[in-house]
Short mmCIF file of C-alpha atoms and ligand atoms in Angstrom, two decimals:
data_model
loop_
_atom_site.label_atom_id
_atom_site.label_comp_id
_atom_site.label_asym_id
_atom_site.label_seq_id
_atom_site.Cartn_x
_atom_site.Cartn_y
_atom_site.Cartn_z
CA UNK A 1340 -8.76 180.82 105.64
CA UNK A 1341 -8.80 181.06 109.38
CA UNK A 1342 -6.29 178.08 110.87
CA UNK A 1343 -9.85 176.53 112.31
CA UNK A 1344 -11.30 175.85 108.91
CA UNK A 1345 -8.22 174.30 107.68
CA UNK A 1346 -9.36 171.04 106.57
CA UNK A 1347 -6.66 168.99 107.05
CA UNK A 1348 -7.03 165.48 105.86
CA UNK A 1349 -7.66 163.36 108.68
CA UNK A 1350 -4.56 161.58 109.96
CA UNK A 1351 -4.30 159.10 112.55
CA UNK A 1352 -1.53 159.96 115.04
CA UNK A 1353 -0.04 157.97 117.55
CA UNK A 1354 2.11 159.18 120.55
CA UNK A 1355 5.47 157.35 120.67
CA UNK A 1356 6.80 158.18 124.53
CA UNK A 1357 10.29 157.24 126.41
CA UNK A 1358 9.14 156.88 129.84
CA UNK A 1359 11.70 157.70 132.79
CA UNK A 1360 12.87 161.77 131.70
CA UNK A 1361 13.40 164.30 134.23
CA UNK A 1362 10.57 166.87 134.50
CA UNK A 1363 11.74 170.57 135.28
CA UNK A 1364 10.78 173.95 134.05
CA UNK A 1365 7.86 176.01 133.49
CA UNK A 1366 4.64 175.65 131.83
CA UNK A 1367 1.68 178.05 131.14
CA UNK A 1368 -2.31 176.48 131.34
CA UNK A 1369 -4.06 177.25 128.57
CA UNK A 1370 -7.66 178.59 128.17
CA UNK A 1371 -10.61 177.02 129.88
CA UNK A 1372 -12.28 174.56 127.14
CA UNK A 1373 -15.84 173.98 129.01
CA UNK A 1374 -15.54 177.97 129.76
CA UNK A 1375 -14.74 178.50 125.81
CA UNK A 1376 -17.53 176.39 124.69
CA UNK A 1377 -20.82 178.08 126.06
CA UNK A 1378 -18.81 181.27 125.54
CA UNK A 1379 -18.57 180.61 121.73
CA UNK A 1380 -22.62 179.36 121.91
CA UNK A 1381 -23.87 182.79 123.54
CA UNK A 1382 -22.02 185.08 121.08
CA UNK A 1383 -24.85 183.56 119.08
CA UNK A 1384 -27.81 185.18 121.82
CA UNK A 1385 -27.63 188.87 120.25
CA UNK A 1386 -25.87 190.03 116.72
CA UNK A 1387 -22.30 191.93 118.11
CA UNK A 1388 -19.10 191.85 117.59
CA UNK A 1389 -16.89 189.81 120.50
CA UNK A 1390 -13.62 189.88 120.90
CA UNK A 1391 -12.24 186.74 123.14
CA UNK A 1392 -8.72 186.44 124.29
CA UNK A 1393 -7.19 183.17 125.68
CA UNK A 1394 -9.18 180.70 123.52
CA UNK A 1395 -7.59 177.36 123.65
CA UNK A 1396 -7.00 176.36 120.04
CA UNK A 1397 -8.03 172.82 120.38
CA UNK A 1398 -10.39 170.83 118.04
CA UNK A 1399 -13.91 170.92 120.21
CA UNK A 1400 -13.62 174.95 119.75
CA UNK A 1401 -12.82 174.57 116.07
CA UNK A 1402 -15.99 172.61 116.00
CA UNK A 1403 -17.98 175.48 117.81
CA UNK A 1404 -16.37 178.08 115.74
CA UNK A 1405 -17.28 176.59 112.78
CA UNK A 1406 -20.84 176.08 114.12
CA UNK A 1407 -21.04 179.69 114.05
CA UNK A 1408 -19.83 180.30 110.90
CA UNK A 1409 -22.31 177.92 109.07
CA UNK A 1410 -24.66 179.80 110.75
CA UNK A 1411 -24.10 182.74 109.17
CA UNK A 1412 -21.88 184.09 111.78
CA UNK A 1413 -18.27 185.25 110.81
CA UNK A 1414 -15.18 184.56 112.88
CA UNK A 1415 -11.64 186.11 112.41
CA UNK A 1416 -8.16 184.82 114.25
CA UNK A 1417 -7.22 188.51 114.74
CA UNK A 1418 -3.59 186.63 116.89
CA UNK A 1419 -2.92 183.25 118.09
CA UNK A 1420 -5.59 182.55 120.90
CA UNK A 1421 -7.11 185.80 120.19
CA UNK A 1422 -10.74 185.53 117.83
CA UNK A 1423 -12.98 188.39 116.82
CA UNK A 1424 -16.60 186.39 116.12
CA UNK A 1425 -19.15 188.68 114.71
CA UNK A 1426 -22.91 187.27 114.80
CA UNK A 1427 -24.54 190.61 113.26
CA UNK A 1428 -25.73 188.34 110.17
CA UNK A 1429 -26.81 185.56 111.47
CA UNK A 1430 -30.13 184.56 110.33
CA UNK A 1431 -30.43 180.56 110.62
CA UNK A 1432 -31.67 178.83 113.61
CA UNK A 1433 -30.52 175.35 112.55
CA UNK A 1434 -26.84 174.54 112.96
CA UNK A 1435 -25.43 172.02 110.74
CA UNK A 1436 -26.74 168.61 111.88
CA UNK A 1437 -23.12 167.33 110.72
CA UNK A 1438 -21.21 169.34 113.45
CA UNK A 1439 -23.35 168.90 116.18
CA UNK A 1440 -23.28 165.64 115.66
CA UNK A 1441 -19.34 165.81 116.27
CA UNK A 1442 -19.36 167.08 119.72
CA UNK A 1443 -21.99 167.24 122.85
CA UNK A 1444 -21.27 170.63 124.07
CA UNK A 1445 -22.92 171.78 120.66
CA UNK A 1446 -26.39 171.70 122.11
CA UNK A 1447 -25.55 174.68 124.23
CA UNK A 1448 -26.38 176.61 120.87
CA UNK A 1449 -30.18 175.63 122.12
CA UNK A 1450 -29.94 178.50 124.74
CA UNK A 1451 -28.27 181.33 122.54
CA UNK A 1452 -30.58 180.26 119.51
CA UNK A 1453 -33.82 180.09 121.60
CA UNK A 1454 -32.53 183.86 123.35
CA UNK A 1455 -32.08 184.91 120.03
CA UNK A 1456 -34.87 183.41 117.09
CA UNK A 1457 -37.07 182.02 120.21
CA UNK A 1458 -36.68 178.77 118.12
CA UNK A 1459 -33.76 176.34 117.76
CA UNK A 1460 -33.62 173.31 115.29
CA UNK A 1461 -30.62 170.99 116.80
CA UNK A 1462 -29.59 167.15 115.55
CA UNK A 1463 -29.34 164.97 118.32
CA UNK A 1464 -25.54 165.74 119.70
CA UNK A 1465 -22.79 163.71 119.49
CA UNK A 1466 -22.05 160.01 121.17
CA UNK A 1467 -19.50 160.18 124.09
CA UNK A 1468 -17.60 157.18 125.40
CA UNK A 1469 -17.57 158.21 129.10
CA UNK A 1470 -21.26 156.93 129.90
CA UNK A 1471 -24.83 157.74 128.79
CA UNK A 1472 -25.64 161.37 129.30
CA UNK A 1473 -28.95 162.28 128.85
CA UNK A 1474 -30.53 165.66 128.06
CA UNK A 1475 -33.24 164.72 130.78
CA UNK A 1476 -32.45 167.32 132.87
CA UNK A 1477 -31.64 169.79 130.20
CA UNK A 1478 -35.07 169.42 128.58
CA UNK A 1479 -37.00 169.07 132.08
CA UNK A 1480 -35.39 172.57 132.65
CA UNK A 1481 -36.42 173.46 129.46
CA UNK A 1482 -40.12 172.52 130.04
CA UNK A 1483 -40.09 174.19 133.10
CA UNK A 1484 -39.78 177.32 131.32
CA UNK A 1485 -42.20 176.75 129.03
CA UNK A 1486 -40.23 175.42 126.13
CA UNK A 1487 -42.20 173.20 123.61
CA UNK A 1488 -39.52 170.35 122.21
CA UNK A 1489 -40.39 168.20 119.61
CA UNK A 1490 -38.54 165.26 118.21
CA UNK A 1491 -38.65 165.18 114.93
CA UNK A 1492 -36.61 161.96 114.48
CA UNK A 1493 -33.21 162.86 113.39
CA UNK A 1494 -33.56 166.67 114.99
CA UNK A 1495 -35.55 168.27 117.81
CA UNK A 1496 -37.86 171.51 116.72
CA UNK A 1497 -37.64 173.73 120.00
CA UNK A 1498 -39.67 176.78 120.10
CA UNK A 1499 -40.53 179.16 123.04
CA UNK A 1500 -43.23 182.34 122.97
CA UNK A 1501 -42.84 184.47 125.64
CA UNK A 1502 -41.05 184.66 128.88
CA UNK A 1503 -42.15 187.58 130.40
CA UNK A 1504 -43.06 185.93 134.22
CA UNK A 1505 -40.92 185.48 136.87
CA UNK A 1506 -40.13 182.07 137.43
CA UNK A 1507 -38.17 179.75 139.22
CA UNK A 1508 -36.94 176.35 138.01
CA UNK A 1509 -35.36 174.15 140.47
CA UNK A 1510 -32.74 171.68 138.28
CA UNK A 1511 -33.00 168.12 138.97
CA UNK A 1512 -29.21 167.88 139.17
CA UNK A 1513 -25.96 170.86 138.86
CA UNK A 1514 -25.60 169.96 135.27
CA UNK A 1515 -22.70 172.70 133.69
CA UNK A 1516 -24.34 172.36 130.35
CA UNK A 1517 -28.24 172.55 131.65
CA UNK A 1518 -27.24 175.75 133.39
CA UNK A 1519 -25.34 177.19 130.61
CA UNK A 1520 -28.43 176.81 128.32
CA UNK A 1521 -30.35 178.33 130.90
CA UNK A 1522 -28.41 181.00 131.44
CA UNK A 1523 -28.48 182.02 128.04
CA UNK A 1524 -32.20 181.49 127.24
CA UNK A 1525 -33.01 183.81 130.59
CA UNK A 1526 -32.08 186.91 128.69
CA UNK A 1527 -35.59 186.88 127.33
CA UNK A 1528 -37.44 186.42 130.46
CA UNK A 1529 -38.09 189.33 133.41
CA UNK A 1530 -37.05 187.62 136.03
CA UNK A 1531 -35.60 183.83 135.94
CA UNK A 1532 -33.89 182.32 138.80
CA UNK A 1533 -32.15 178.82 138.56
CA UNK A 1534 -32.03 176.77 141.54
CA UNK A 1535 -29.62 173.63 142.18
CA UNK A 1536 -27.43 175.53 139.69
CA UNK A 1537 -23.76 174.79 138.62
CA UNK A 1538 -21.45 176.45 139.93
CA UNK A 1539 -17.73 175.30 138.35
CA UNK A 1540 -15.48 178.44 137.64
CA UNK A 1541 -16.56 177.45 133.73
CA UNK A 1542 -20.24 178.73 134.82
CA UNK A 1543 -18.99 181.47 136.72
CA UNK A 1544 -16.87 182.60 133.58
CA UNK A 1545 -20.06 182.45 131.25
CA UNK A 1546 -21.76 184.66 133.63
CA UNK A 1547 -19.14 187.16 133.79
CA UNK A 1548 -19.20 187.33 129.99
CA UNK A 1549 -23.01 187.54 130.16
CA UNK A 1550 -22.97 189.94 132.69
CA UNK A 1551 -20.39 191.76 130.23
CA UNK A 1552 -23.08 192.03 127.36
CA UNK A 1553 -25.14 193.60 129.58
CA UNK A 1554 -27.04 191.31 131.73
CA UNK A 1555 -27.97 191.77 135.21
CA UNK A 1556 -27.05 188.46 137.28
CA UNK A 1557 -27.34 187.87 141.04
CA UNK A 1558 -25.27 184.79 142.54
CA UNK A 1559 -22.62 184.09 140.07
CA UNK A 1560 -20.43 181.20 141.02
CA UNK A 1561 -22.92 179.85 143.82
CA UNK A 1562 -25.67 177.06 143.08
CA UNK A 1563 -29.02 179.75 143.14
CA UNK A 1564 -28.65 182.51 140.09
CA UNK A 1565 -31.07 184.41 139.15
CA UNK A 1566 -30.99 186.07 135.89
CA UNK A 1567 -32.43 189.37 135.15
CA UNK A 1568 -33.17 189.40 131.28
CA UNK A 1569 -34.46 191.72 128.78
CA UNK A 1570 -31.62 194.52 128.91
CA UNK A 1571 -30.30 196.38 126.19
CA UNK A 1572 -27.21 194.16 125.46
CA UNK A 1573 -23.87 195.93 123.70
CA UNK A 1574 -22.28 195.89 120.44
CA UNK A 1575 -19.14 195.38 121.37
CA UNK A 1576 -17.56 192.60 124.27
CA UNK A 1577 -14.63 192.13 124.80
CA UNK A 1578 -13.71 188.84 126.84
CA UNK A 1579 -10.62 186.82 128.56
CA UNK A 1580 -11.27 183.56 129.39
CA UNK A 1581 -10.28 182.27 132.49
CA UNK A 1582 -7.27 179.10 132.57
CA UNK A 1583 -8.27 175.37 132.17
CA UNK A 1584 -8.70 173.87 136.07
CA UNK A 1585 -8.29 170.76 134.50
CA UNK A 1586 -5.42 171.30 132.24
CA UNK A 1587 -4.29 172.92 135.40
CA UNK A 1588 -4.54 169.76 137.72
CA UNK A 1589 -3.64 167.76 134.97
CA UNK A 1590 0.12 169.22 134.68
CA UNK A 1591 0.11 169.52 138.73
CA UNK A 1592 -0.20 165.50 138.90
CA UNK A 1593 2.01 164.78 136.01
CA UNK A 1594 4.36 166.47 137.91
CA UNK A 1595 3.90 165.24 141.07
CA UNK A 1596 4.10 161.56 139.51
CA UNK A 1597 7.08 162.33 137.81
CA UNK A 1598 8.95 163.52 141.04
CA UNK A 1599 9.77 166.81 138.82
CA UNK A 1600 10.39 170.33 139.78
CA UNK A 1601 7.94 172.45 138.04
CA UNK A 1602 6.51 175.46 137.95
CA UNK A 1603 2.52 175.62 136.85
CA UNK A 1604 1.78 179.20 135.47
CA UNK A 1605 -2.01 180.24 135.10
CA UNK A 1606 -2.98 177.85 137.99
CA UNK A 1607 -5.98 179.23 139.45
CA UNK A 1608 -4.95 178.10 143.04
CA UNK A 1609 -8.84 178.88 144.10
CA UNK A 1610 -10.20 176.50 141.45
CA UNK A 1611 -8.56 173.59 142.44
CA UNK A 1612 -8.96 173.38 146.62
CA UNK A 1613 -10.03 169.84 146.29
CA UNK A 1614 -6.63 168.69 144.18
CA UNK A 1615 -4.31 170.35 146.71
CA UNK A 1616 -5.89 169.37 149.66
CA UNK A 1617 -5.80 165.57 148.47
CA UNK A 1618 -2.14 166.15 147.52
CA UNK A 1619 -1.35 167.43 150.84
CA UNK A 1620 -2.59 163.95 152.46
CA UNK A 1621 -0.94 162.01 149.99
CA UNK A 1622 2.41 163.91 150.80
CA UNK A 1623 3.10 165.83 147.44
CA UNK A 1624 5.61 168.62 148.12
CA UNK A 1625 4.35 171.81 146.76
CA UNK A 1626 3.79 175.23 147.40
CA UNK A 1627 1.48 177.77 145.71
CA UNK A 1628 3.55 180.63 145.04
CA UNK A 1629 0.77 183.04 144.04
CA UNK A 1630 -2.97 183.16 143.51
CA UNK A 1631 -2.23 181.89 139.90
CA UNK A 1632 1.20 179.76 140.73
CA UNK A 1633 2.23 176.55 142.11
CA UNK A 1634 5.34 174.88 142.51
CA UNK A 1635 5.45 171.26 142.18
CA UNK A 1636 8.16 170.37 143.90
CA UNK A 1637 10.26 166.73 144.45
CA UNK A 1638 8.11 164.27 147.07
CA UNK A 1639 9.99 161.58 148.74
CA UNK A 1640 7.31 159.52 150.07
CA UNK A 1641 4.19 159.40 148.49
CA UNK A 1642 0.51 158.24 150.76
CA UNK A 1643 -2.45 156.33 149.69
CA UNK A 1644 -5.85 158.44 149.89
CA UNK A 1645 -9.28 158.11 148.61
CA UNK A 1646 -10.50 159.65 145.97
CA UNK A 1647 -14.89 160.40 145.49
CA UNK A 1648 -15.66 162.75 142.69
CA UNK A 1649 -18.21 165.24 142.90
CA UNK A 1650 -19.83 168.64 141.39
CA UNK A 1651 -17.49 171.93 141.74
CA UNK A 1652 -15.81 172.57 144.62
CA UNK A 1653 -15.76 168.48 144.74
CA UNK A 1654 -13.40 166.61 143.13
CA UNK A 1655 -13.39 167.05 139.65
CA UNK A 1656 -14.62 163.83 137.60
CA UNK A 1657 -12.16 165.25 134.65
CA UNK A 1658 -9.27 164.83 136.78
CA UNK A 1659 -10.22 161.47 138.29
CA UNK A 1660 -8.11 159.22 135.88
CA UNK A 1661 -4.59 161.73 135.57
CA UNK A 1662 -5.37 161.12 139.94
CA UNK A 1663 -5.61 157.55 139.73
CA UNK A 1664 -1.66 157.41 137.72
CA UNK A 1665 -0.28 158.92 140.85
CA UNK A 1666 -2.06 156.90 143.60
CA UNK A 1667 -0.59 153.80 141.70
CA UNK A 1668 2.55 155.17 142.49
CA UNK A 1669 1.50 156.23 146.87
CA UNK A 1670 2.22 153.43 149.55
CA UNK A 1671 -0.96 151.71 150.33
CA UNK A 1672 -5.03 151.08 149.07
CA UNK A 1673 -6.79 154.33 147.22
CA UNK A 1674 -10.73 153.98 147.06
CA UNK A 1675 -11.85 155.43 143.82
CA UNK A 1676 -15.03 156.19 143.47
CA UNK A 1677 -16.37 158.10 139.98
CA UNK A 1678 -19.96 159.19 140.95
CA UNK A 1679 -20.90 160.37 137.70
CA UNK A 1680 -20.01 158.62 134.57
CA UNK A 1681 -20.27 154.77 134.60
CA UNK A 1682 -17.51 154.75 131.44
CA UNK A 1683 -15.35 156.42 133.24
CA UNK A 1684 -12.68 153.88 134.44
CA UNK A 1685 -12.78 152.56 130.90
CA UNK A 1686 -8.77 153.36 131.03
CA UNK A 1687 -7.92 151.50 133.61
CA UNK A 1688 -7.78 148.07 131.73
CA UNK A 1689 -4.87 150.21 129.66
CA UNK A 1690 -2.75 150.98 132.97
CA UNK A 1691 -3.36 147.28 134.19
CA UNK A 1692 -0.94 146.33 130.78
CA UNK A 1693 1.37 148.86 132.04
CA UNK A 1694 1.66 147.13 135.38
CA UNK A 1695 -0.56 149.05 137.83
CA UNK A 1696 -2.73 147.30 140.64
CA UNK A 1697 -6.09 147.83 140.38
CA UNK A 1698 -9.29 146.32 140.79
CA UNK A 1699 -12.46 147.68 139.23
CA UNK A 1700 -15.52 146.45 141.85
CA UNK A 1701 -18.28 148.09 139.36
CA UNK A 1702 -18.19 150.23 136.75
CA UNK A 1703 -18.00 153.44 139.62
CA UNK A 1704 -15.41 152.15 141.97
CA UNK A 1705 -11.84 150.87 141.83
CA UNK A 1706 -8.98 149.89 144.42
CA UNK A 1707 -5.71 151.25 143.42
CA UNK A 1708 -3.00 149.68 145.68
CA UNK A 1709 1.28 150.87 145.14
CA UNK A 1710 3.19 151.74 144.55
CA UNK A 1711 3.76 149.73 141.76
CA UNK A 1712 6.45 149.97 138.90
CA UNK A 1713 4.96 150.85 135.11
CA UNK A 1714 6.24 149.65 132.13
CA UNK A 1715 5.96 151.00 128.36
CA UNK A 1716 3.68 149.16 126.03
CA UNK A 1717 0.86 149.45 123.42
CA UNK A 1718 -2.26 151.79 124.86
CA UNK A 1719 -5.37 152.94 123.43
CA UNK A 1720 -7.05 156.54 124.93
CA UNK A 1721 -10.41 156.13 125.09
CA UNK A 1722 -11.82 159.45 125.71
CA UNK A 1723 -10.47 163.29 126.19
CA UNK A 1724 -9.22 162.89 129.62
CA UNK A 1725 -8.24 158.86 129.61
CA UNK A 1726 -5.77 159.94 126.91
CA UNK A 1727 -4.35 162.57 129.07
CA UNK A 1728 -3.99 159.80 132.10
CA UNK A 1729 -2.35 157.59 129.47
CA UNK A 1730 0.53 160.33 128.88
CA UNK A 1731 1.19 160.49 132.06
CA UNK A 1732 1.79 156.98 133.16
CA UNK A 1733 4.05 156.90 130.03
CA UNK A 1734 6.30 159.77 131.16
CA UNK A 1735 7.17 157.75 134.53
CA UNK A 1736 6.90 154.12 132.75
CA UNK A 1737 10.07 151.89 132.16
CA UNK A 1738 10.80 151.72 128.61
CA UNK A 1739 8.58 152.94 125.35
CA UNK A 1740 4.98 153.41 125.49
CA UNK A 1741 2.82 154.22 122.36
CA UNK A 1742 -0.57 155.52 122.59
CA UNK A 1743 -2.91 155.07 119.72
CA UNK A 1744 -6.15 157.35 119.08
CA UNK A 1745 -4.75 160.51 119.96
CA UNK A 1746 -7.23 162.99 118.53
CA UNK A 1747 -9.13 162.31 121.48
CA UNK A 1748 -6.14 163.96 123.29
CA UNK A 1749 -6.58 167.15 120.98
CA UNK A 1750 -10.32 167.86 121.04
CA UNK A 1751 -9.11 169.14 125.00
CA UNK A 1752 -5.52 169.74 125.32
CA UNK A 1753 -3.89 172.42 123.89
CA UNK A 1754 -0.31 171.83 122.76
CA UNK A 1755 -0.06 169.38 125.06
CA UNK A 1756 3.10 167.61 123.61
CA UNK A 1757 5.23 170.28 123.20
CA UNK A 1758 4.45 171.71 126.59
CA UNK A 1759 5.76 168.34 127.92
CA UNK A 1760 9.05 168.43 125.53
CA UNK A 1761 10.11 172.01 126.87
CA UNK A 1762 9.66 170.58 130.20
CA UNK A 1763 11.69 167.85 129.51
CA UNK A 1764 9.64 165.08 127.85
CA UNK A 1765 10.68 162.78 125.46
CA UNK A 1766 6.90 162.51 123.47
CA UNK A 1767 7.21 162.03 119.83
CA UNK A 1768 3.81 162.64 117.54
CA UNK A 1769 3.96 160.48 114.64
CA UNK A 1770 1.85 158.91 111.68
CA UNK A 1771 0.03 156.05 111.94
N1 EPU B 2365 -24.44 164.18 137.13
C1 EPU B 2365 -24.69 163.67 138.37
N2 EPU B 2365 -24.82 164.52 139.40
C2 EPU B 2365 -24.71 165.86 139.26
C3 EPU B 2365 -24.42 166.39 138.00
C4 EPU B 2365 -24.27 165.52 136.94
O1 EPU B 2365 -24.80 162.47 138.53
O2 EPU B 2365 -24.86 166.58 140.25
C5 EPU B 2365 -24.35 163.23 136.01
C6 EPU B 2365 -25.59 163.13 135.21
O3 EPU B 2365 -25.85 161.80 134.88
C7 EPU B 2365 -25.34 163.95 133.98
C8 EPU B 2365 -23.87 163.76 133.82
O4 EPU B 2365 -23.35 163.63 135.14
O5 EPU B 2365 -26.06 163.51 132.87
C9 EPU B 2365 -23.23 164.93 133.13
O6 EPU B 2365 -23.36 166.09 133.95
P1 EPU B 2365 -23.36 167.53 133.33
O7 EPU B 2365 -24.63 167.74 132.57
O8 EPU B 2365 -22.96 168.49 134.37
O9 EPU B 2365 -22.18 167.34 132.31
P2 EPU B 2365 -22.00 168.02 130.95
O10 EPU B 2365 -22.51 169.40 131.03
O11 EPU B 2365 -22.48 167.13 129.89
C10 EPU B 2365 -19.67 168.99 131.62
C11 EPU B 2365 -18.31 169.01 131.00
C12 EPU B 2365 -17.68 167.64 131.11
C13 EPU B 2365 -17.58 167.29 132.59
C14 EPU B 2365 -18.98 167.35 133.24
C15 EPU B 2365 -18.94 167.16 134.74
C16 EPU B 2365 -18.57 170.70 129.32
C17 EPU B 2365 -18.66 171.03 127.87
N3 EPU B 2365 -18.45 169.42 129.62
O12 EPU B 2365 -20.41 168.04 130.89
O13 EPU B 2365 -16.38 167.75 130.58
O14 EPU B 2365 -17.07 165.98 132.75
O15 EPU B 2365 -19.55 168.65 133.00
O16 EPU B 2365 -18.15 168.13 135.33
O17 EPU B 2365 -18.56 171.60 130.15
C18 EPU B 2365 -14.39 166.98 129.63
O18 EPU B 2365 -14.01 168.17 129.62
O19 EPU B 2365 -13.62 166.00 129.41
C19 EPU B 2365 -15.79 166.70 129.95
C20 EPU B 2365 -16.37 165.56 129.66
#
């Protein structure tokens, strides 16, 4: 049994940290999850064989892995981080209303389903605790193309005839996952172009692979692509996906708060303008060593600075909350201001316990004013990337911190607790 169908019984794990360690080493970014995801979803477009290298093994793959599989699909570890997914057999157009209900990004299966069966029955996806996140402009989108959605109650019944005009769809907003599905559903059409797409290095990755099966694409990577569908596809892909930006910025801050000395391996320096520019005005010492390095190195004095999140090459709302650790620790007022998801500063109550200085003005902007000591205590992550934020206040917090609910930490980091211990980290995973 493939180590992604393990069912493990489901224990509740707690992080037990000793704040105060010195950082120092080197540590390699994993695999891009939000590249992996839609990745995984179009192997379903056209029956092949793929073969994709770099796969963060992290639960919210699992959970699109073994989408596939229940769908008739078959999928092999063939090495750690390397999977051989073969969707020759694959005859069912409704994934298991179960595991879509476990995680969002499982409605990207509507594009590679649709592509594929020109139908596509998919449960309403799974809750998220970061804010409301309608499929409005997924479904609009949809429409647009001609796309007939019913809502059967507890599933939606989506069908689509023909393709065969050009068209152009103009998004209502740079969703990542409206765009994916897009992307994917194209291949049937002559001549689709997708205005007011996304364009995060996760998009531009699915289109390389795309483009690898044998599509024709024009504008990869900016915010117009137009996809030219109905190709013979291959067989045979092979893929590598591209490192985690977030992961990425997340180690790059936890250094930086930590005053450490490390080296970041696998950081795309290109994906992540926005981080190092802010750092640079905030007075973090570092120096990008290659197109895929960056030295972290010891700051002395650290600078308020204001932080707005935005779409791709803006900053990233998945790194707003790992950001908002270090400003408590930069001389003077930060502005935060998270444009996107109104449960996003959910985690800030959690630092406030630990001793940072914030005030939340709505549920979209925050004062953070330092630098301020933190102390260890009793936290709760709330979502994927709060958890994250949680870790690293703990690493530079007086004393022992424990956070509870760390699954939420594993659907999106790979390994991410014995990355920190060979860096130096004193991070213990225990039973609840
Ligand atoms: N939104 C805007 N303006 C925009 C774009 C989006 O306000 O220009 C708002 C909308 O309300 C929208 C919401 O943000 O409903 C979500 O946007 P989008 O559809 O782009 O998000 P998503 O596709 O559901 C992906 C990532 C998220 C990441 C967001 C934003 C995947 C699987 N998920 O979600 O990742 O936060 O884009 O970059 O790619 C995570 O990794 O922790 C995560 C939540």
């Amino acid at each position: 049994m493939a180590k992604f169908q393990e069912k493990k019984e489901e224990i509740t794990e707690k992080y037990i940290i000793n704040g105060g360690t010195h950082l120092s080493g080197k540590v390699k970014v994993s695999g891009s999850k939000n590249a992996t995801l839609p990745i995984v979803a179009s192997t379903v477009m056209h029956p092949a064989r793929y073969l994709l290298r770099n796969i963060p093994e992290i639960k919210d793959v699992f959970h699109m892995l073994e989408i596939v599989v229940k769908l008739g699909g078959k999928v092999e570890q063939v090495k750690p981080n390397t999977y051989l997914i073969d969707t020759r057999k694959i005859k069912s157009y409704t994934p298991s209303k179960k595991l879509v209900r476990n995680i969002r990004a499982s409605i990207l299966f509507i594009g590679s389903l649709l592509a594929r069966f020109g139908k596509a029955n998919i449960a309403q996806p799974g809750g998220c605790f970061i804010g409301s996140r309608p499929l409005n402009t997924h479904f609009k989108a949809l429409r647009d193309l001609g796309v007939r959605i019913i809502n059967k109650g507890d599933y939606y019944a989506i069908s689509v005839k023909d393709l065969t005009k050009e068209k152009s769809i103009i998004l209502s907003e740079m969703s990542v996952t409206a765009t994916a599905i897009i992307l994917m559903l194209a291949s049937l059409g002559k001549k689709i172009e997708i205005r007011l797409a996304a364009a995060e290095p996760h998009i531009e990755d699915l289109c390389k692979f795309l483009s690898k099966m044998g599509l024709k694409l024009k504008g990869c990577g900016t915010h117009n692509i137009t996809v030219f569908g109905q190709q013979k596809l291959k067989k045979y892909i092979e893929h590598t996906i591209i490192p985690d930006q977030i992961e990425a910025g997340t180690f790059a801050i936890a250094a930086a708060v930590s005053r450490a000395e490390v080296e970041i391996l696998d950081f795309v320096a290109a994906h992540n303008d926005i981080l190092l520019a802010k750092f640079t005005e905030m007075g973090v010492n570092y120096e990008v060593k290659s197109k895929n390095r960056l030295l972290v190195k010891r700051s002395t004095l650290l600078k308020a600075c204001d932080i707005r999140t935005d779409v791709y090459p803006g900053f990233p709302t998945d790194l707003q909350a790992p950001m908002a650790v270090l400003l408590t620790q930069a001389h003077g007022n930060s502005e935060i201001h998270e444009t996107m998801f109104e449960g996003r500063l959910n985690y800030i109550k959690e630092l406030k316990k630990m001793g940072a200085d914030v005030i939340v003005r709505d549920p979209h902007h925050a004062i953070v004013s330092g630098p301020t000591p933190l102390f260890g205590t009793t936290i709760t992550s709330f979502d994927l990337r709060a958890g994250a934020t949680l870790i690293i206040a703990a690493l530079i917090a007086e004393g022992q911190s424990i956070i509870r609910d760390i699954h939420l930490i594993d659907r999106g980091y790979e390994k991410i607790d014995e990355k920190l211990t060979k860096l130096g980290a004193n991070i213990k995973r225990v039973e609840v």
